[in-house]
C-alpha positions as a Python dict, from the first residue, in 0.01 Angstrom:
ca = {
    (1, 'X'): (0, 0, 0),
    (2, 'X'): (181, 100, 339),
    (3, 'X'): (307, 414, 380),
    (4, 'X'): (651, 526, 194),
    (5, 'X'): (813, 810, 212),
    (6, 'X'): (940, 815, -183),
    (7, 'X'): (583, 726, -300),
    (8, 'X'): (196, 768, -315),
    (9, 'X'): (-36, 547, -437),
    (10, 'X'): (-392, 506, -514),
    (11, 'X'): (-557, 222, -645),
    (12, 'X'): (-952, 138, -754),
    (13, 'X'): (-1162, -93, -931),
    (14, 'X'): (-1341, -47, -1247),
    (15, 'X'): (-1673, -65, -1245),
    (16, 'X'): (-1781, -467, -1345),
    (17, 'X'): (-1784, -616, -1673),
    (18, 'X'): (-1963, -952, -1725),
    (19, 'X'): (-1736, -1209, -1976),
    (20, 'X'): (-1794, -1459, -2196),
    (21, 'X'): (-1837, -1691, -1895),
    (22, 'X'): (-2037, -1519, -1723),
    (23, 'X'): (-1802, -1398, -1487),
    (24, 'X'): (-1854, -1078, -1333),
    (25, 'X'): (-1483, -907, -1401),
    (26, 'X'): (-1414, -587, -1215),
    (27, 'X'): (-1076, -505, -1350),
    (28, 'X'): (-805, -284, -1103),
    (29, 'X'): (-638, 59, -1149),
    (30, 'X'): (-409, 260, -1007),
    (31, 'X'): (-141, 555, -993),
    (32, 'X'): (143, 602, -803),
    (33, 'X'): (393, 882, -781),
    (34, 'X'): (724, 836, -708),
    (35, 'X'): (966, 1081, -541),
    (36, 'X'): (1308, 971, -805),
    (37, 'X'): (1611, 865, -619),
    (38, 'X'): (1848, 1096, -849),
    (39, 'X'): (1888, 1438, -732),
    (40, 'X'): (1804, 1560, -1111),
    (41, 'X'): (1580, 1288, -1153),
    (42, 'X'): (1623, 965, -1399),
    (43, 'X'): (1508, 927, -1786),
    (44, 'X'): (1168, 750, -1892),
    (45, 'X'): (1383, 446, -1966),
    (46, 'X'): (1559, 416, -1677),
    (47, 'X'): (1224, 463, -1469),
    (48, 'X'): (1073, 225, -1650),
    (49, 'X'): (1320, -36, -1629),
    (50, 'X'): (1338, -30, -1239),
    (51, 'X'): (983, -55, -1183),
    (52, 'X'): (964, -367, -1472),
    (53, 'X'): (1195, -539, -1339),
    (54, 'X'): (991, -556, -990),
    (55, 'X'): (677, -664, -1126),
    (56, 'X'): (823, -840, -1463),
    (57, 'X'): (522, -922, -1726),
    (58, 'X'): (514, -1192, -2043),
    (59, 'X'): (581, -1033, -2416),
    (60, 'X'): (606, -701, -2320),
    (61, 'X'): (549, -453, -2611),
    (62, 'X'): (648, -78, -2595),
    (63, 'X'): (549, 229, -2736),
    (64, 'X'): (581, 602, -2656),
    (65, 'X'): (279, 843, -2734),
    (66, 'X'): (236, 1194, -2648),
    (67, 'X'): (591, 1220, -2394),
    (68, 'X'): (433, 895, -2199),
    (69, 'X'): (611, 569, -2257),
    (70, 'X'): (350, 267, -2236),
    (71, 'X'): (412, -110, -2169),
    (72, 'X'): (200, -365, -2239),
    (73, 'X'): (248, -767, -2193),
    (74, 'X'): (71, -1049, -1979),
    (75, 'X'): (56, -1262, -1629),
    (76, 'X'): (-46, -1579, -1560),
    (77, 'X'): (-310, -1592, -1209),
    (78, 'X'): (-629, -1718, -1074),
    (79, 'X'): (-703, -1911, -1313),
    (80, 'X'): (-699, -1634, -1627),
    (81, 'X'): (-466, -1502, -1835),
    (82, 'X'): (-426, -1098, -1738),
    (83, 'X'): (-336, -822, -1951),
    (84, 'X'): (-114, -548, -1729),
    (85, 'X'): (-89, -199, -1954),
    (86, 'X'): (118, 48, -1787),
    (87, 'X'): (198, 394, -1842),
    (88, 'X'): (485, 630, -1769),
    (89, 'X'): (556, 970, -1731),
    (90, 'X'): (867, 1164, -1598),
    (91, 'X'): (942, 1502, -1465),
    (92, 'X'): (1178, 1654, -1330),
    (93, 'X'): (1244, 1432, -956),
    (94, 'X'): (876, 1334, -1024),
    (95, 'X'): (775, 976, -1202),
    (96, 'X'): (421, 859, -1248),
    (97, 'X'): (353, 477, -1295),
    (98, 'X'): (-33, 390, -1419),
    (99, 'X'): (-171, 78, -1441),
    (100, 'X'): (-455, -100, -1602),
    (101, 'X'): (-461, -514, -1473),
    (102, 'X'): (-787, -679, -1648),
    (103, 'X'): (-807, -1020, -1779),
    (104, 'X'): (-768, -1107, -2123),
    (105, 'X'): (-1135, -1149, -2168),
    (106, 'X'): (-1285, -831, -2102),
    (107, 'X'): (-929, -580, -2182),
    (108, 'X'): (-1035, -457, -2467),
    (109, 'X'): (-1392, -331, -2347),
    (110, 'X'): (-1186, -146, -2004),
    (111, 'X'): (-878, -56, -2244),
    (112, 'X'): (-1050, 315, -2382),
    (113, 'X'): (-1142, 363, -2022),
    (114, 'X'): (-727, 325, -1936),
    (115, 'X'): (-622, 586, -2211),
    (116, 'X'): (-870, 842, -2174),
    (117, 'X'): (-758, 819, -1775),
    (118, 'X'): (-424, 821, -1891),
    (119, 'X'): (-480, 1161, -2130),
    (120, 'X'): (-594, 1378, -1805),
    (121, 'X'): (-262, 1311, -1581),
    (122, 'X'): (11, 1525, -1629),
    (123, 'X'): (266, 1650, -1397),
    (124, 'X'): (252, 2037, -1405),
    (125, 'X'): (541, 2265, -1275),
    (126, 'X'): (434, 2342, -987),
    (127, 'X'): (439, 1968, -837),
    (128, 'X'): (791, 1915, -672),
    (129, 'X'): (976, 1744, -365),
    (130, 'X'): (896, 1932, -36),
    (131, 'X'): (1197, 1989, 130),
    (132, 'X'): (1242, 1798, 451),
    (133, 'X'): (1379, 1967, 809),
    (134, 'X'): (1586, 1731, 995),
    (135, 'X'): (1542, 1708, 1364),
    (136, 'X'): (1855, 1817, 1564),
    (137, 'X'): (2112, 1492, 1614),
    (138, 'X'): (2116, 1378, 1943),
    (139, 'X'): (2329, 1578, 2201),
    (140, 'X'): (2582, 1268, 2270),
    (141, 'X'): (2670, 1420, 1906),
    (142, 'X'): (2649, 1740, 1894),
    (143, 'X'): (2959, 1773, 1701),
    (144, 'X'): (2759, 1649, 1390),
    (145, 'X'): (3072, 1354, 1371),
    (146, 'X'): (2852, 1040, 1375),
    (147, 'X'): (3102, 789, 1319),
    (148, 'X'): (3494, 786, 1150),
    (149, 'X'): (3468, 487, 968),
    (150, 'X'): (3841, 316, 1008),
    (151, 'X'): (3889, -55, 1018),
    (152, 'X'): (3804, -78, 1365),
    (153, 'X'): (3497, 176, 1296),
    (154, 'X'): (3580, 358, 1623),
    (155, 'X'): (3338, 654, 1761),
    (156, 'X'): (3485, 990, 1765),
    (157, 'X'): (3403, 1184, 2098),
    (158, 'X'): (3215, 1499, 2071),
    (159, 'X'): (3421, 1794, 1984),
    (160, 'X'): (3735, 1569, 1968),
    (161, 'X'): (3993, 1581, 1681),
    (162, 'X'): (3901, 1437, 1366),
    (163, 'X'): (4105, 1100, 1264),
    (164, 'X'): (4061, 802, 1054),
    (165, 'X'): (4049, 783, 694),
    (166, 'X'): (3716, 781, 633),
    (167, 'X'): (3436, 1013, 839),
    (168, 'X'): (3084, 1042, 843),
    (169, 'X'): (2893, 1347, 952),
    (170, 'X'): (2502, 1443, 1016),
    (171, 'X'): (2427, 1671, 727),
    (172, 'X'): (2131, 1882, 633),
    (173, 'X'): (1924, 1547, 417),
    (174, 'X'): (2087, 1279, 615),
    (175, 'X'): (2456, 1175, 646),
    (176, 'X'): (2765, 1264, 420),
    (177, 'X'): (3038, 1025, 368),
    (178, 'X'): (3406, 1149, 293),
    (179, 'X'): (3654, 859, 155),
    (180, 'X'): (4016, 997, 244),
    (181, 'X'): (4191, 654, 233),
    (182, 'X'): (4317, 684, -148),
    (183, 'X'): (4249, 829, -470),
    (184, 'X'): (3993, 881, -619),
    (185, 'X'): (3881, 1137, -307),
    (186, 'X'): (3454, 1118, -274),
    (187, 'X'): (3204, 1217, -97),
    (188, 'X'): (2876, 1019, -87),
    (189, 'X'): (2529, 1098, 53),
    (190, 'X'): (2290, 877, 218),
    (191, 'X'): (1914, 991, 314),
    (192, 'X'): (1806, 906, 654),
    (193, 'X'): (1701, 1012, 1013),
    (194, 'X'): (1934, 773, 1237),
    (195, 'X'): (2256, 608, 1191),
    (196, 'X'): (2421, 300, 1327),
    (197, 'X'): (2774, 148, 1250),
    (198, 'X'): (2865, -177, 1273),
    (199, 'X'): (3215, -201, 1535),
    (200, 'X'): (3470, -426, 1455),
    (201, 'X'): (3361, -446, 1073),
    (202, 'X'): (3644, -399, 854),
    (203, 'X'): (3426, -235, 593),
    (204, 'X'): (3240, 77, 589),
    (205, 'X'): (2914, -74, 666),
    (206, 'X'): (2650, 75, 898),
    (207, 'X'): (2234, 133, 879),
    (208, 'X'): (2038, 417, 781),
    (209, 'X'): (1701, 400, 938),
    (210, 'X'): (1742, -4, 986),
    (211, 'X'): (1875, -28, 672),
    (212, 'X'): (2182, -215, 617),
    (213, 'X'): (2408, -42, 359),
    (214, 'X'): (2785, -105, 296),
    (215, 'X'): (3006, 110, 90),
    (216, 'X'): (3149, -25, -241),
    (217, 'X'): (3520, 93, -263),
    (218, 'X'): (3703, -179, -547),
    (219, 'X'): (4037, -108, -677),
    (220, 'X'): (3998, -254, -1009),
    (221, 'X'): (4319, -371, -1007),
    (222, 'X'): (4193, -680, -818),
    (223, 'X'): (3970, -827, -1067),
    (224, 'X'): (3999, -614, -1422),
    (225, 'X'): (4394, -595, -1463),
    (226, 'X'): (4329, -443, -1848),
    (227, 'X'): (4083, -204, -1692),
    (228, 'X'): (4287, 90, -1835),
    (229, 'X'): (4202, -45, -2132),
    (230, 'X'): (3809, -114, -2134),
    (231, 'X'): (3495, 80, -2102),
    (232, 'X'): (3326, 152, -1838),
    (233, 'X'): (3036, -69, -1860),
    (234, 'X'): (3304, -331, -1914),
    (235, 'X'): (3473, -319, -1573),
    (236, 'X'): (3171, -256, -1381),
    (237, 'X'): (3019, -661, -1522),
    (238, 'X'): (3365, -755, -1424),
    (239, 'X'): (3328, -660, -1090),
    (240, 'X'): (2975, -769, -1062),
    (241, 'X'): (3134, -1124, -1167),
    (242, 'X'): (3408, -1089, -930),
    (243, 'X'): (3182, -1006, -604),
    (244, 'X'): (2907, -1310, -711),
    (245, 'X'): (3190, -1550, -737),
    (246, 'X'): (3303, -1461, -385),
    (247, 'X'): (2953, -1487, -228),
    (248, 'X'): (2945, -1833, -345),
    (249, 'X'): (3278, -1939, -241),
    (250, 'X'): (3251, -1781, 125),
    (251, 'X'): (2885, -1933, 167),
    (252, 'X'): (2895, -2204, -40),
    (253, 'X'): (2519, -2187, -167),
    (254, 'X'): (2462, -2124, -495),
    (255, 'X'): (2324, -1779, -625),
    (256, 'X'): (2076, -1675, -933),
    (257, 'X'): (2242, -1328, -1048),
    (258, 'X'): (2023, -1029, -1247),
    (259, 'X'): (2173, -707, -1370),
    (260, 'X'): (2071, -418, -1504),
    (261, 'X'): (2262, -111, -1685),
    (262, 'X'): (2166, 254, -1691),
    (263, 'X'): (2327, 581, -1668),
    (264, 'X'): (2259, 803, -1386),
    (265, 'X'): (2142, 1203, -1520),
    (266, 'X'): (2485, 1260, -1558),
    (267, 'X'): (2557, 1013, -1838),
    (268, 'X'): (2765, 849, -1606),
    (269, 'X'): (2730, 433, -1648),
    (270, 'X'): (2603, 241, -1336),
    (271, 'X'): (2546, -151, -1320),
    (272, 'X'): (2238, -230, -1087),
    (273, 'X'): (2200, -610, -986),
    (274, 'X'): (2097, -819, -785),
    (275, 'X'): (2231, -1217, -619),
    (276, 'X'): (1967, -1394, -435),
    (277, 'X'): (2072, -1729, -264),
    (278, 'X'): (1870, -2036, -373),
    (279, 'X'): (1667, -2173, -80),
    (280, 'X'): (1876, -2455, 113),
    (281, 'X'): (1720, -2565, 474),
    (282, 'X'): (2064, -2504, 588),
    (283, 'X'): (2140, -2116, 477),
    (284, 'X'): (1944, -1813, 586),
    (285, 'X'): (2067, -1543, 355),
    (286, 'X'): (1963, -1218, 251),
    (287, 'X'): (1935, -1074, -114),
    (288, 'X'): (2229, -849, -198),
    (289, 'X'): (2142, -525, -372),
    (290, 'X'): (2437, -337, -562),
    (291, 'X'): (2433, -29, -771),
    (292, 'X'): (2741, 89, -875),
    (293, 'X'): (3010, 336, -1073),
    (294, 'X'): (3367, 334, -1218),
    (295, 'X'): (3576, 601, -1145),
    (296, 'X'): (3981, 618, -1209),
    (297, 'X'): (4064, 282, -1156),
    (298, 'X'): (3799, 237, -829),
    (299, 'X'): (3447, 84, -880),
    (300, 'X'): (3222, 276, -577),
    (301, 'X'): (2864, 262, -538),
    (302, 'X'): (2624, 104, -247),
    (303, 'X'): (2524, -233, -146),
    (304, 'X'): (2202, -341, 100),
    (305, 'X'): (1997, -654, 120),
    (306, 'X'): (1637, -739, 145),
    (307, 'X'): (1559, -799, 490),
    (308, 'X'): (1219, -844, 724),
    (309, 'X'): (1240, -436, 783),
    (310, 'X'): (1362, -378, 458),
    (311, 'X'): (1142, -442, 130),
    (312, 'X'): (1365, -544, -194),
    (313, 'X'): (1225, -160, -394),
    (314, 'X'): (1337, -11, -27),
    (315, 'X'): (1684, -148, -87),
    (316, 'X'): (1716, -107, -459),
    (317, 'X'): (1633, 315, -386),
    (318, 'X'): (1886, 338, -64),
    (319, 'X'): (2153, 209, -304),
    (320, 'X'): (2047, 416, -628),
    (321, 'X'): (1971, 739, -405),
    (322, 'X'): (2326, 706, -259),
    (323, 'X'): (2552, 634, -580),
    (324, 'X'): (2402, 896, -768),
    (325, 'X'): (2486, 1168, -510),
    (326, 'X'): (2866, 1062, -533),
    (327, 'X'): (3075, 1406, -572),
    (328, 'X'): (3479, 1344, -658),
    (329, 'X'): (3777, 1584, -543),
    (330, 'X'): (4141, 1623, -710),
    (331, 'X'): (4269, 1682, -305),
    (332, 'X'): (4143, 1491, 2),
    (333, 'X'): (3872, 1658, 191),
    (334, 'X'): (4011, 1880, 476),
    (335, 'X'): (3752, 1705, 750),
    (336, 'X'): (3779, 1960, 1036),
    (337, 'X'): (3679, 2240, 800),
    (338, 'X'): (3410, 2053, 672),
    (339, 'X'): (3278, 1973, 1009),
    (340, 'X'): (3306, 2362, 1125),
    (341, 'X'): (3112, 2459, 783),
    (342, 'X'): (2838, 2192, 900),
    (343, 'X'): (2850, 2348, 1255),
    (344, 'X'): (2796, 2714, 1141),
    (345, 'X'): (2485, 2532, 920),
    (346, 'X'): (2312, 2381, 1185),
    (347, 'X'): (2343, 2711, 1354),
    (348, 'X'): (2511, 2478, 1626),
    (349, 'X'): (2749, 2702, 1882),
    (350, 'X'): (3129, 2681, 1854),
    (351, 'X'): (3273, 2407, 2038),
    (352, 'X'): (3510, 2441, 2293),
    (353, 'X'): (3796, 2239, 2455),
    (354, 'X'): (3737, 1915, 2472),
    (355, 'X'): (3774, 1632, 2777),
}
């Protein structure tokens, strides 16, 4: 597979097995390692989940064995009937996926092959994230101030006052996000290496390394009025219904609509989904990608499409990564301290008057 920065993968055949037709069946294997979007990592579930609903199989059957979770179910290609049995494992920010493809005829003869493999991986201690230097932002912003996100998304000169309700600054792992416009008070995360915003967007929407992301800020007010009343999970469907009936109203083009729930390490309830348009000669439109989070009245989380640049897993990490990293404060962030602090990080000198 291409080169990711979140994974490694390595993949190999076994060695041939000759069916009951004759057919010479070399059946496929492979690992990969994944770096886990959540900065204390997800549960074997959750993992899981995400990568099955990427590559979804027939009858799947579950078990868990020895702290691995395994999945087993069928596919449907070239002309057989395949048996995919995968195998999980969790660690800390680390997750293994294994995988055992073979068709249906000769599974069972590759199958002890798969376990024993399966019996030898382990993720010891020692294996964690390496931390990553960021190169110095580029000297047009050398006040770390990338972009104060305000209706009009106008750029803040370098070393000029701080306005706007909303500010983004270069951080150590990427860019920090701090939502002063009304309560509740946040500060988001997103990873990346460059940064563009959109001008003359009204919403906070920008790209992290090509990526398009837009910030999810909902006052539940506008589409859960008893939202005082329910759960959690409760208001975030409600706003997943709200946002995929708008979508088709503003395009009109129908959409297909999957979700899926999970907690982030936290405990904390997210709703992941997905709307993908249905094909029309007339429409070219993107899959949206949400994951989100209720918070005091205010659904937040992240929201990116699937784009030529952008692979669908690409977008479904950019939006976990950055919801999970959401950090709330009782007072609105005081911006020009937090900018100093990042200045004094960087090891950046003091700034002086500015033009």
């Amino acid at each position: 597979m291409p080169p990711h920065p979140d994974r490694f993968n390595v993949a190999f055949q076994h060695t041939g097995i000759r069916d009951t037709r004759g057919v010479d069946v070399k059946p496929m294997m492979a690992i990969t390692a994944w770096k886990l979007p959540a900065p204390n990592g997800i549960s074997l579930e959750d993992f899981s989940a995400y990568l099955l609903r990427q590559v979804p199989m027939k009858n799947p059957k579950r078990e868990i064995r020895d702290g691995r979770l395994y999945v087993t179910g069928t596919a449907e290609y070239g002309g057989y009937t395949h048996i995919l049995r995968r195998a999980f494992v969790v660690k800390g920010r680390i997750g293994l996926d294994l995988l055992c493809d073979s068709t249906d005829t000769v599974f069972d003869k590759v199958r002890e092959d798969f376990e024993k493999w399966v019996s030898t991986v382990a993720l010891e201690p020692r294996i964690v994230p390496v931390d990553v230097q960021l190169p110095e932002p580029p000297k047009e912003k050398g006040n770390r101030v990338v972009t104060a996100y305000t209706h009009t998304l106008e750029k803040q000169k370098p070393g000029g006052k701080l306005e706007g309700d909303v500010v983004a600054m270069y951080v150590k792992d990427g860019m920090a996000i701090y939502w002063n416009r009304s309560k509740p008070y946040f500060k988001i995360m997103v990873e990346g290496r460059t940064f563009e915003g959109f001008s003359g967007s009204p919403h906070m929407a920008f790209t992290a390394d090509g990526a398009f992301l837009q910030l999810v800020c909902a006052d539940a007010d506008e589409f859960c009025p008893d939202h005082a009343s329910q759960n959690p999970e409760r208001v975030l469907l409600a706003h997943r219904d709200w946002e995929f009936r708008y979508l088709e109203e503003t395009t009109g083009v129908p959409f297909q609509l999957r979700s899926w729930a999970g907690t982030l390490a936290d405990g904390t309830p997210i709703l992941y989904w997905d709307v993908t348009p249905e094909k029309t000669p007339a429409k070219d439109l993107p899959r949206h990608v949400f994951c989100t989070r209720y918070k005091d009245g205010v659904v937040i989380g992240l929201n990116s499409v699937e784009e030529k640049a952008t692979t669908l897993a690409r977008a479904m990490d950019l939006v976990y990564a950055g919801t999970a990293t959401i950090q709330f404060s009782g007072q609105a962030f005081d911006l020009g301290k937090i900018q100093e602090q990042e200045r004094k990080h960087a090891g950046a000198p003091a700034q002086g008057k500015s033009d």
